[in-house]
Coordinates of C-alpha atoms in Angstrom, one line a residue:
M20 CA 126.0 112.9 87.9
T21 CA 123.6 113.0 90.9
A22 CA 120.0 112.3 90.1
T23 CA 117.5 114.9 91.4
E24 CA 113.8 114.7 92.2
K25 CA 110.9 116.8 93.3
A26 CA 109.4 116.9 96.8
L27 CA 106.8 119.0 98.6
V28 CA 108.0 120.7 101.8
L29 CA 105.9 122.3 104.5
D30 CA 108.3 124.8 106.1
A31 CA 105.7 125.9 108.7
P32 CA 101.9 125.9 108.9
G33 CA 100.4 127.4 105.7
K34 CA 103.8 127.6 104.0
H35 CA 104.7 125.0 101.4
R36 CA 106.9 124.8 98.4
L37 CA 107.9 122.3 95.7
V38 CA 111.6 121.7 95.8
E39 CA 114.2 119.9 93.7
R40 CA 116.5 117.7 95.8
E41 CA 119.2 115.1 95.4
Q42 CA 117.8 111.6 95.2
A43 CA 118.8 109.7 98.3
A44 CA 120.7 106.4 98.0
P45 CA 119.2 103.9 100.4
G46 CA 121.4 103.2 103.4
A47 CA 121.9 99.9 105.2
G48 CA 118.5 98.4 105.9
E49 CA 116.6 100.9 103.7
A50 CA 114.7 100.8 100.5
R51 CA 113.8 103.5 98.0
V52 CA 110.3 103.4 96.6
R53 CA 109.1 105.2 93.5
V54 CA 105.9 106.7 94.7
H55 CA 102.8 106.0 92.6
A56 CA 100.2 108.1 94.7
S57 CA 99.9 109.7 98.1
G58 CA 96.5 110.3 99.8
I59 CA 95.5 113.3 101.8
C60 CA 93.6 112.9 105.1
G61 CA 92.5 115.1 107.9
S62 CA 95.9 114.9 109.7
D63 CA 97.6 116.3 106.6
R64 CA 95.2 119.3 106.8
E65 CA 96.1 119.6 110.5
I66 CA 99.8 119.9 109.8
Y67 CA 99.1 122.4 107.0
Q68 CA 96.9 124.5 109.2
G69 CA 99.1 124.1 112.3
N70 CA 96.7 122.5 114.7
R71 CA 98.2 119.0 115.0
P72 CA 99.0 118.3 118.6
A73 CA 102.5 119.2 119.9
G74 CA 105.0 116.4 119.5
Y75 CA 103.2 114.9 116.5
V76 CA 104.8 116.9 113.8
R77 CA 108.2 118.4 113.1
Y78 CA 108.7 121.2 110.6
P79 CA 110.0 121.4 107.9
V80 CA 108.5 118.1 106.7
T81 CA 107.5 116.4 103.5
P82 CA 104.0 115.1 104.2
G83 CA 102.5 111.9 102.9
H84 CA 101.7 108.9 105.2
E85 CA 99.2 107.2 102.9
W86 CA 101.0 105.9 99.8
S87 CA 101.8 103.1 97.4
G88 CA 104.7 102.6 95.0
T89 CA 107.3 100.3 93.6
V90 CA 110.7 99.4 95.1
E91 CA 113.5 100.8 92.8
A92 CA 116.6 100.4 95.0
V93 CA 117.6 98.7 98.2
G94 CA 120.5 99.1 100.7
A95 CA 122.7 96.5 102.4
G96 CA 120.7 93.9 104.3
V97 CA 117.5 94.4 102.4
P98 CA 116.4 91.4 100.2
E99 CA 117.1 92.2 96.5
S100 CA 113.9 90.2 95.8
L101 CA 112.0 93.4 96.8
L102 CA 113.3 95.2 93.7
G103 CA 110.5 95.9 91.3
R104 CA 107.8 94.8 93.8
K105 CA 104.7 96.8 94.4
V106 CA 104.5 97.8 98.0
V107 CA 102.9 99.8 100.8
G108 CA 104.6 100.5 104.1
E109 CA 104.1 101.2 107.8
G110 CA 104.5 104.7 109.0
F111 CA 105.6 104.3 112.6
R112 CA 109.4 104.3 112.9
N113 CA 109.6 102.1 116.0
C114 CA 112.7 101.2 117.9
Q115 CA 112.1 97.4 117.8
V116 CA 113.8 96.9 121.2
C117 CA 111.4 98.3 123.9
D118 CA 108.8 96.1 125.6
R119 CA 105.9 97.5 123.6
C120 CA 107.7 96.8 120.3
H121 CA 108.5 93.3 121.4
A122 CA 104.9 92.8 122.2
G123 CA 103.9 93.9 118.7
D124 CA 102.4 97.3 119.8
T125 CA 104.8 99.3 117.7
T126 CA 102.4 102.3 117.6
L127 CA 103.1 102.6 121.4
C128 CA 106.9 102.5 121.0
G129 CA 108.6 103.6 124.2
A130 CA 111.3 105.5 122.3
G131 CA 108.8 108.2 121.4
Y132 CA 106.7 109.1 118.4
E133 CA 108.3 109.1 114.9
E134 CA 106.1 108.7 111.8
T135 CA 106.5 109.0 108.0
G136 CA 105.0 112.2 106.8
F137 CA 104.9 113.9 110.2
T138 CA 108.3 113.8 111.8
Q139 CA 110.1 111.9 109.0
P140 CA 110.0 112.6 105.3
G141 CA 106.8 111.4 103.6
A142 CA 105.6 110.3 100.2
M143 CA 104.6 113.6 98.7
A144 CA 107.6 113.4 96.5
D145 CA 108.9 111.4 93.6
T146 CA 110.5 108.8 95.9
L147 CA 110.3 107.7 99.5
T148 CA 113.2 106.1 101.4
L149 CA 112.3 104.1 104.5
P150 CA 113.4 101.1 106.5
G151 CA 112.9 98.0 104.4
R152 CA 111.4 96.1 107.3
L153 CA 108.4 98.4 107.2
L154 CA 107.4 97.4 103.6
H155 CA 104.5 95.1 102.8
P156 CA 104.7 93.6 99.3
L157 CA 101.5 93.5 97.2
P158 CA 100.4 91.0 94.6
D159 CA 101.9 91.6 91.2
D160 CA 98.5 92.5 89.7
A161 CA 97.6 94.9 92.5
D162 CA 96.1 98.3 91.6
L163 CA 98.5 100.8 93.0
T164 CA 96.0 103.6 92.9
E165 CA 93.6 101.7 95.1
A166 CA 96.6 100.5 97.3
A167 CA 97.3 104.1 98.2
L168 CA 94.4 103.7 100.7
L169 CA 95.9 100.8 102.5
E170 CA 97.2 103.0 105.3
P171 CA 93.7 104.0 106.5
A172 CA 92.6 100.5 105.7
A173 CA 95.4 99.2 108.1
C174 CA 94.0 101.5 110.8
I175 CA 90.6 100.0 110.3
A176 CA 92.1 96.5 110.2
A177 CA 93.4 97.2 113.7
A178 CA 89.9 98.2 114.8
A179 CA 88.4 95.1 113.1
L180 CA 90.9 92.8 114.9
K181 CA 90.1 94.4 118.3
A182 CA 86.3 94.2 117.6
N183 CA 86.7 90.5 116.9
A184 CA 83.3 90.3 115.2
Q185 CA 82.0 86.8 114.8
P186 CA 79.8 85.4 112.0
G187 CA 76.2 86.0 112.8
E188 CA 76.7 88.9 115.2
R189 CA 74.9 92.2 114.8
V190 CA 77.5 94.9 113.9
A191 CA 77.4 98.6 113.1
V192 CA 79.7 101.4 111.8
V193 CA 79.2 105.0 112.9
G194 CA 80.8 107.4 110.4
T195 CA 80.7 107.4 106.6
G196 CA 84.0 108.9 105.6
T197 CA 86.9 106.9 104.2
L198 CA 87.5 105.1 107.4
G199 CA 83.8 104.3 107.8
M200 CA 83.4 102.9 104.3
L201 CA 86.5 100.8 104.8
A202 CA 85.1 99.5 108.1
V203 CA 81.9 98.4 106.4
Q204 CA 84.0 96.2 104.1
F205 CA 86.0 94.6 106.9
L206 CA 82.9 93.9 108.9
A207 CA 81.0 92.6 105.9
A208 CA 83.8 90.0 105.4
A209 CA 83.0 88.6 108.8
S210 CA 79.5 87.5 107.7
P211 CA 77.4 89.4 110.2
A212 CA 73.7 88.8 110.6
E213 CA 73.1 92.5 110.3
L214 CA 75.4 95.4 109.4
L215 CA 74.1 98.9 110.2
V216 CA 75.8 102.1 108.9
V217 CA 75.1 105.3 110.7
G218 CA 76.1 108.7 109.3
T219 CA 75.2 112.3 108.7
R220 CA 75.3 112.0 104.9
P221 CA 72.3 110.4 103.2
D222 CA 74.3 110.3 100.0
R223 CA 76.5 107.5 101.5
E224 CA 73.6 105.1 101.7
R225 CA 74.1 103.6 98.2
L226 CA 77.8 103.1 98.7
S227 CA 77.3 101.6 102.2
L228 CA 74.9 99.0 100.8
E229 CA 77.2 98.2 97.9
F230 CA 80.0 97.6 100.4
G231 CA 77.9 95.1 102.3
A232 CA 75.7 97.0 104.7
T233 CA 72.2 95.7 105.4
H234 CA 70.8 99.0 106.7
F235 CA 71.6 102.6 106.7
R236 CA 70.4 105.4 109.0
T237 CA 71.3 109.0 109.5
R238 CA 72.1 109.8 113.1
D239 CA 69.0 111.9 113.5
R240 CA 66.9 108.8 112.9
L241 CA 68.3 106.8 115.7
D242 CA 66.1 106.1 118.7
A243 CA 65.7 103.7 121.6
T244 CA 64.7 100.9 119.3
T245 CA 68.0 101.1 117.4
A246 CA 70.1 99.2 119.9
G247 CA 71.3 95.7 120.8
Y248 CA 74.3 95.5 118.6
D249 CA 77.2 93.2 119.5
V250 CA 80.0 95.3 117.9
V251 CA 80.2 99.0 116.9
I252 CA 83.2 100.6 115.2
E253 CA 83.2 104.4 115.4
T254 CA 85.1 106.4 112.7
A255 CA 83.4 109.9 112.8
G256 CA 85.8 111.5 115.2
S257 CA 83.4 113.4 117.4
A258 CA 82.3 113.0 121.0
S259 CA 78.7 112.9 120.0
A260 CA 79.5 110.0 117.6
A261 CA 81.2 108.1 120.4
R262 CA 78.2 108.5 122.6
A263 CA 75.8 107.5 119.8
S264 CA 78.0 104.4 119.2
A265 CA 77.9 103.3 122.8
A266 CA 74.1 103.7 122.8
L267 CA 73.8 101.2 120.0
L268 CA 75.4 98.4 121.9
R269 CA 73.8 95.6 123.8
R270 CA 74.9 95.0 127.4
G271 CA 78.3 93.5 127.2
G272 CA 78.9 94.8 123.7
R273 CA 82.2 95.8 122.2
L274 CA 83.0 99.4 121.0
V275 CA 86.1 100.4 119.0
L276 CA 86.9 104.1 118.8
T277 CA 89.1 105.3 115.9
G278 CA 88.1 108.9 115.5
I279 CA 89.9 111.7 117.4
P280 CA 87.6 114.4 118.7
A281 CA 88.7 118.0 119.4
P282 CA 90.6 118.4 122.7
G283 CA 88.4 118.8 125.8
A284 CA 85.4 117.0 124.3
L285 CA 83.0 115.4 126.7
G286 CA 83.4 111.7 126.7
L287 CA 81.5 108.5 127.4
D288 CA 79.5 108.1 130.6
P289 CA 81.6 105.9 132.9
T290 CA 78.5 104.8 134.8
D291 CA 76.9 103.6 131.6
L292 CA 80.1 101.7 130.7
V293 CA 80.3 99.9 134.0
V294 CA 76.6 99.1 134.4
R295 CA 76.3 97.7 130.9
Q296 CA 79.8 96.1 131.1
L297 CA 80.8 97.6 127.8
T298 CA 84.3 96.8 126.4
V299 CA 85.9 99.9 124.8
H300 CA 89.0 99.7 122.6
T301 CA 90.8 102.6 120.9
V302 CA 93.0 102.7 117.8
F303 CA 95.8 105.1 117.0
G304 CA 97.7 104.0 113.9
A305 CA 98.3 100.4 112.8
A306 CA 100.8 97.8 114.2
P307 CA 102.4 95.2 111.8
A308 CA 99.6 92.6 112.4
A309 CA 97.0 95.1 111.3
W310 CA 99.0 96.0 108.2
A311 CA 99.4 92.3 107.3
H312 CA 95.7 91.8 107.8
A313 CA 94.8 94.8 105.5
V314 CA 97.2 93.7 102.8
R315 CA 95.9 90.1 102.9
V316 CA 92.2 91.2 102.7
F317 CA 93.1 93.6 99.8
G318 CA 94.9 90.8 98.0
A319 CA 92.0 88.5 98.4
G320 CA 89.7 91.0 96.7
L321 CA 87.6 91.6 99.8
L322 CA 88.6 95.2 100.1
T323 CA 87.9 97.6 97.2
P324 CA 88.9 101.2 98.1
G325 CA 88.7 102.4 94.5
P326 CA 85.1 103.9 94.7
L327 CA 86.2 106.1 97.5
I328 CA 88.7 108.0 95.3
T329 CA 87.1 111.0 93.6
H330 CA 90.1 113.2 92.7
Q331 CA 93.7 112.8 91.5
L332 CA 95.9 115.9 91.3
P333 CA 99.5 116.5 90.5
L334 CA 101.8 117.2 93.4
S335 CA 102.1 120.8 92.4
D336 CA 98.4 121.3 93.2
F337 CA 98.8 120.5 96.9
A338 CA 97.1 123.6 98.1
A339 CA 94.1 123.0 95.9
A340 CA 94.0 119.4 97.1
I341 CA 94.0 120.5 100.7
D342 CA 91.1 122.9 100.0
L343 CA 89.2 120.1 98.4
V344 CA 89.6 117.9 101.4
G345 CA 88.3 120.6 103.7
S346 CA 85.5 121.9 101.4
G347 CA 82.7 119.9 102.9
D348 CA 81.5 119.1 99.4
P349 CA 79.8 115.6 99.5
K350 CA 81.1 114.9 96.1
V351 CA 84.7 115.0 97.4
G352 CA 85.9 111.7 98.7
K353 CA 89.6 110.6 98.9
V354 CA 92.0 112.9 97.2
L355 CA 95.2 111.5 95.8
L356 CA 98.4 113.4 94.7
T357 CA 100.5 111.9 92.0
P358 CA 104.2 112.9 91.4
G359 CA 105.8 113.4 88.1

């Protein structure tokens, strides 16, 4: 008798249903993971609302690119030692043979964009089947609820690696959402002389300080005296946040942009970038090295995403979860969906 399971399907923007489907047997090179939890982020709202950029979603789709779980079956060619292991996994389904993949830049795969939860079935289901090579095993005592945030943590790990903050440098984070609070923890682990957090929500000050920040300011309190930073990581996703981030830097400073503003937004001043010799990096997704870094930092106890989780709802409450994420309520942090 064929086993069945439940999965959420978005047939089109605004149209979702909970379906019962046959449970997939992993093919060669694949592993099937029993999903513990799946997080909702702004990009999940985009595919629900229908405003994700063309080419970066394919309907119908099962969403869910932030997840954690336990390996319950493996196909041919996948080590059986993974069975029973707690894992997280990369989302980008890269080709492994193009020059960008060989260079380790798998998020820039020349074969085109394919990602779990957007163009490939995601984790808002009882199980997720994906290539075993994308899995990252966790310590046996890992908290799988917290581990569901390791996908956004991996994106911030990519930013932290590009920022290359050195002990004793002055560093700053602009943005106080999930990505911003994770960035604070990564930068705090680098032993900075000063760690400033800039946001629009005064209620994030306490959490910022708990995560290792030395100072907190709302953006309206920034002035010409708030500058001279070696490194700034921007996570707010607006053009104004990008400009505020650049203004915080000393000459020769390093800026990493992780947020994605609305199309057509006015960008940074190229004259300012050249005259001050600023180095600007951007991040879209996380390559394997960033995933390995995030998992390692998490396993070492230097990353604690738990306080960012405010709601856990069953998969059947997907619409309510989407509304929560978009509510603007400061009491709403990371929202997780749990199957079963």
